[in-house]
Amino acid sequence: MIYVSEDKGTKIFATVWKVDKKEKYIDLQISTSEKNQDGEFVNSTWFPRVIGHAFNALKDTVKERDRICITKAKLSNERRQTEDGGYKSYFKFIILEASLVGQNDQTSTPATAGNKVETSDEEDCPW
């Protein structure tokens, strides 16, 4: 497993495309992007689950097209047995702490993070 943590200098900025709120967690569809060597944006789509402090911070406010700053997360690759007796790996992305970009703290905008973060002008989710 891999932990993403702001105290280790890591933050993830993402755009929210879908929100599925449950009683104790939120399932999201988000995208992140980076520029490749040719200067073109390369997008990645993720399907994280929001729990704990992040759930409490986002449950009443997060909506489609919001930008979020993820300051603590856990990434893991879990192996499970399938119905036919074989095994399959599943990627799991859990958001533990996050806030809306532009909301109430100094970590909420890419410029204050000290990292250059490029964003693309995405009109609609490409997926």
mmCIF file of C-alpha atoms in Angstrom:
data_model
loop_
_atom_site.group_PDB
_atom_site.id
_atom_site.type_symbol
_atom_site.label_atom_id
_atom_site.label_comp_id
_atom_site.label_asym_id
_atom_site.label_seq_id
_atom_site.Cartn_x
_atom_site.Cartn_y
_atom_site.Cartn_z
ATOM 1 C CA MET A 1 0.000 0.000 0.000
ATOM 2 C CA ILE A 2 1.005 3.613 -0.539
ATOM 3 C CA TYR A 3 0.060 6.544 1.663
ATOM 4 C CA VAL A 4 -0.310 10.058 0.252
ATOM 5 C CA SER A 5 0.212 12.674 2.948
ATOM 6 C CA GLU A 6 0.541 16.439 2.971
ATOM 7 C CA ASP A 7 3.154 16.275 5.745
ATOM 8 C CA LYS A 8 5.323 14.295 3.281
ATOM 9 C CA GLY A 9 4.864 17.060 0.703
ATOM 10 C CA THR A 10 2.233 15.291 -1.383
ATOM 11 C CA LYS A 11 -1.155 16.693 -2.399
ATOM 12 C CA ILE A 12 -3.496 15.660 -5.170
ATOM 13 C CA PHE A 13 -5.668 18.204 -6.984
ATOM 14 C CA ALA A 14 -8.643 16.711 -8.841
ATOM 15 C CA THR A 15 -11.897 17.565 -10.585
ATOM 16 C CA VAL A 16 -15.031 15.794 -9.374
ATOM 17 C CA TRP A 17 -17.259 14.327 -12.106
ATOM 18 C CA LYS A 18 -19.698 12.122 -10.164
ATOM 19 C CA VAL A 19 -20.799 12.055 -6.523
ATOM 20 C CA ASP A 20 -22.598 9.097 -4.919
ATOM 21 C CA LYS A 21 -23.292 9.978 -1.268
ATOM 22 C CA LYS A 22 -24.035 7.218 1.225
ATOM 23 C CA GLU A 23 -24.670 7.380 4.970
ATOM 24 C CA LYS A 24 -21.021 6.968 6.045
ATOM 25 C CA TYR A 25 -18.978 7.449 2.856
ATOM 26 C CA ILE A 26 -18.968 9.033 -0.600
ATOM 27 C CA ASP A 27 -17.975 7.291 -3.825
ATOM 28 C CA LEU A 28 -16.517 9.713 -6.364
ATOM 29 C CA GLN A 29 -15.405 9.746 -9.953
ATOM 30 C CA ILE A 30 -12.538 12.210 -10.252
ATOM 31 C CA SER A 31 -9.901 13.110 -12.806
ATOM 32 C CA THR A 32 -6.367 14.387 -12.532
ATOM 33 C CA SER A 33 -4.102 15.608 -15.307
ATOM 34 C CA GLU A 34 -0.485 16.310 -16.098
ATOM 35 C CA LYS A 35 1.416 17.591 -19.102
ATOM 36 C CA ASN A 36 3.474 15.101 -21.069
ATOM 37 C CA GLN A 37 6.806 15.880 -22.747
ATOM 38 C CA ASP A 38 4.994 17.308 -25.779
ATOM 39 C CA GLY A 39 3.065 19.773 -23.596
ATOM 40 C CA GLU A 40 -0.240 17.957 -24.059
ATOM 41 C CA PHE A 41 -2.508 17.132 -21.125
ATOM 42 C CA VAL A 42 -2.821 13.484 -20.151
ATOM 43 C CA ASN A 43 -5.902 12.771 -18.019
ATOM 44 C CA SER A 44 -6.456 9.950 -15.552
ATOM 45 C CA THR A 45 -9.803 8.893 -14.113
ATOM 46 C CA TRP A 46 -10.091 7.523 -10.573
ATOM 47 C CA PHE A 47 -12.903 6.057 -8.477
ATOM 48 C CA PRO A 48 -12.017 6.781 -4.832
ATOM 49 C CA ARG A 49 -14.092 6.285 -1.706
ATOM 50 C CA VAL A 50 -14.191 9.207 0.751
ATOM 51 C CA ILE A 51 -14.254 8.287 4.465
ATOM 52 C CA GLY A 52 -13.432 9.755 7.892
ATOM 53 C CA HIS A 53 -12.362 13.395 8.104
ATOM 54 C CA ALA A 54 -12.693 13.830 4.341
ATOM 55 C CA PHE A 55 -16.273 12.546 4.453
ATOM 56 C CA ASN A 56 -17.142 14.999 7.234
ATOM 57 C CA ALA A 57 -15.512 17.884 5.319
ATOM 58 C CA LEU A 58 -17.152 17.121 1.960
ATOM 59 C CA LYS A 59 -20.487 15.419 2.707
ATOM 60 C CA ASP A 60 -22.605 18.598 2.621
ATOM 61 C CA THR A 61 -20.676 20.559 0.015
ATOM 62 C CA VAL A 62 -19.053 18.464 -2.724
ATOM 63 C CA LYS A 63 -20.805 18.367 -6.095
ATOM 64 C CA GLU A 64 -20.026 17.654 -9.729
ATOM 65 C CA ARG A 65 -17.355 19.881 -11.321
ATOM 66 C CA ASP A 66 -15.883 20.920 -7.947
ATOM 67 C CA ARG A 67 -12.106 20.936 -7.563
ATOM 68 C CA ILE A 68 -10.776 19.161 -4.477
ATOM 69 C CA CYS A 69 -7.414 19.012 -2.745
ATOM 70 C CA ILE A 70 -6.633 15.563 -1.330
ATOM 71 C CA THR A 71 -4.140 15.838 1.530
ATOM 72 C CA LYS A 72 -4.241 12.285 2.880
ATOM 73 C CA ALA A 73 -5.090 9.072 1.015
ATOM 74 C CA LYS A 74 -4.327 5.371 0.901
ATOM 75 C CA LEU A 75 -3.711 3.478 -2.341
ATOM 76 C CA SER A 76 -3.644 -0.309 -2.332
ATOM 77 C CA ASN A 77 -3.871 -3.257 -4.666
ATOM 78 C CA GLU A 78 -6.013 -5.926 -3.030
ATOM 79 C CA ARG A 79 -6.142 -9.516 -4.159
ATOM 80 C CA ARG A 80 -9.478 -11.337 -3.942
ATOM 81 C CA GLN A 81 -10.714 -14.743 -4.932
ATOM 82 C CA THR A 82 -13.202 -14.807 -7.811
ATOM 83 C CA GLU A 83 -16.243 -17.057 -8.158
ATOM 84 C CA ASP A 84 -14.328 -19.461 -10.406
ATOM 85 C CA GLY A 85 -11.653 -19.974 -7.721
ATOM 86 C CA GLY A 86 -9.011 -17.801 -9.359
ATOM 87 C CA TYR A 87 -7.617 -14.560 -8.015
ATOM 88 C CA LYS A 88 -7.919 -11.011 -9.270
ATOM 89 C CA SER A 89 -6.323 -7.762 -8.115
ATOM 90 C CA TYR A 90 -8.439 -4.677 -7.402
ATOM 91 C CA PHE A 91 -7.091 -1.147 -7.099
ATOM 92 C CA LYS A 92 -8.429 0.647 -4.026
ATOM 93 C CA PHE A 93 -8.174 4.442 -3.519
ATOM 94 C CA ILE A 94 -9.376 5.753 -0.147
ATOM 95 C CA ILE A 95 -9.470 9.509 0.552
ATOM 96 C CA LEU A 96 -8.875 10.203 4.251
ATOM 97 C CA GLU A 97 -8.535 14.007 4.276
ATOM 98 C CA ALA A 98 -9.599 16.514 1.619
ATOM 99 C CA SER A 99 -11.133 19.932 1.097
ATOM 100 C CA LEU A 100 -12.723 21.904 -1.699
ATOM 101 C CA VAL A 101 -10.217 24.061 -3.579
ATOM 102 C CA GLY A 102 -10.678 27.647 -2.452
ATOM 103 C CA GLN A 103 -12.146 26.610 0.905
ATOM 104 C CA ASN A 104 -10.861 27.974 4.222
ATOM 105 C CA ASP A 105 -7.170 26.997 4.391
ATOM 106 C CA GLN A 106 -3.789 27.639 2.841
ATOM 107 C CA THR A 107 -3.640 24.191 1.205
ATOM 108 C CA SER A 108 -6.705 24.829 -0.884
ATOM 109 C CA THR A 109 -5.078 26.304 -3.980
ATOM 110 C CA PRO A 110 -2.270 24.881 -6.113
ATOM 111 C CA ALA A 111 -0.328 28.172 -5.992
ATOM 112 C CA THR A 112 0.111 28.032 -2.216
ATOM 113 C CA ALA A 113 1.324 24.455 -2.283
ATOM 114 C CA GLY A 114 4.673 25.544 -3.716
ATOM 115 C CA ASN A 115 4.185 23.115 -6.593
ATOM 116 C CA LYS A 116 3.404 24.090 -10.144
ATOM 117 C CA VAL A 117 0.098 22.451 -10.986
ATOM 118 C CA GLU A 118 -1.264 22.654 -14.501
ATOM 119 C CA THR A 119 -4.972 22.382 -15.143
ATOM 120 C CA SER A 120 -6.738 21.798 -18.408
ATOM 121 C CA ASP A 121 -9.878 23.490 -19.667
ATOM 122 C CA GLU A 122 -12.100 20.443 -19.467
ATOM 123 C CA GLU A 123 -15.620 21.138 -20.698
ATOM 124 C CA ASP A 124 -16.981 17.694 -20.031
ATOM 125 C CA CYS A 125 -15.621 14.532 -18.522
ATOM 126 C CA PRO A 126 -14.018 12.578 -21.399
ATOM 127 C CA TRP A 127 -15.251 9.247 -19.968
#
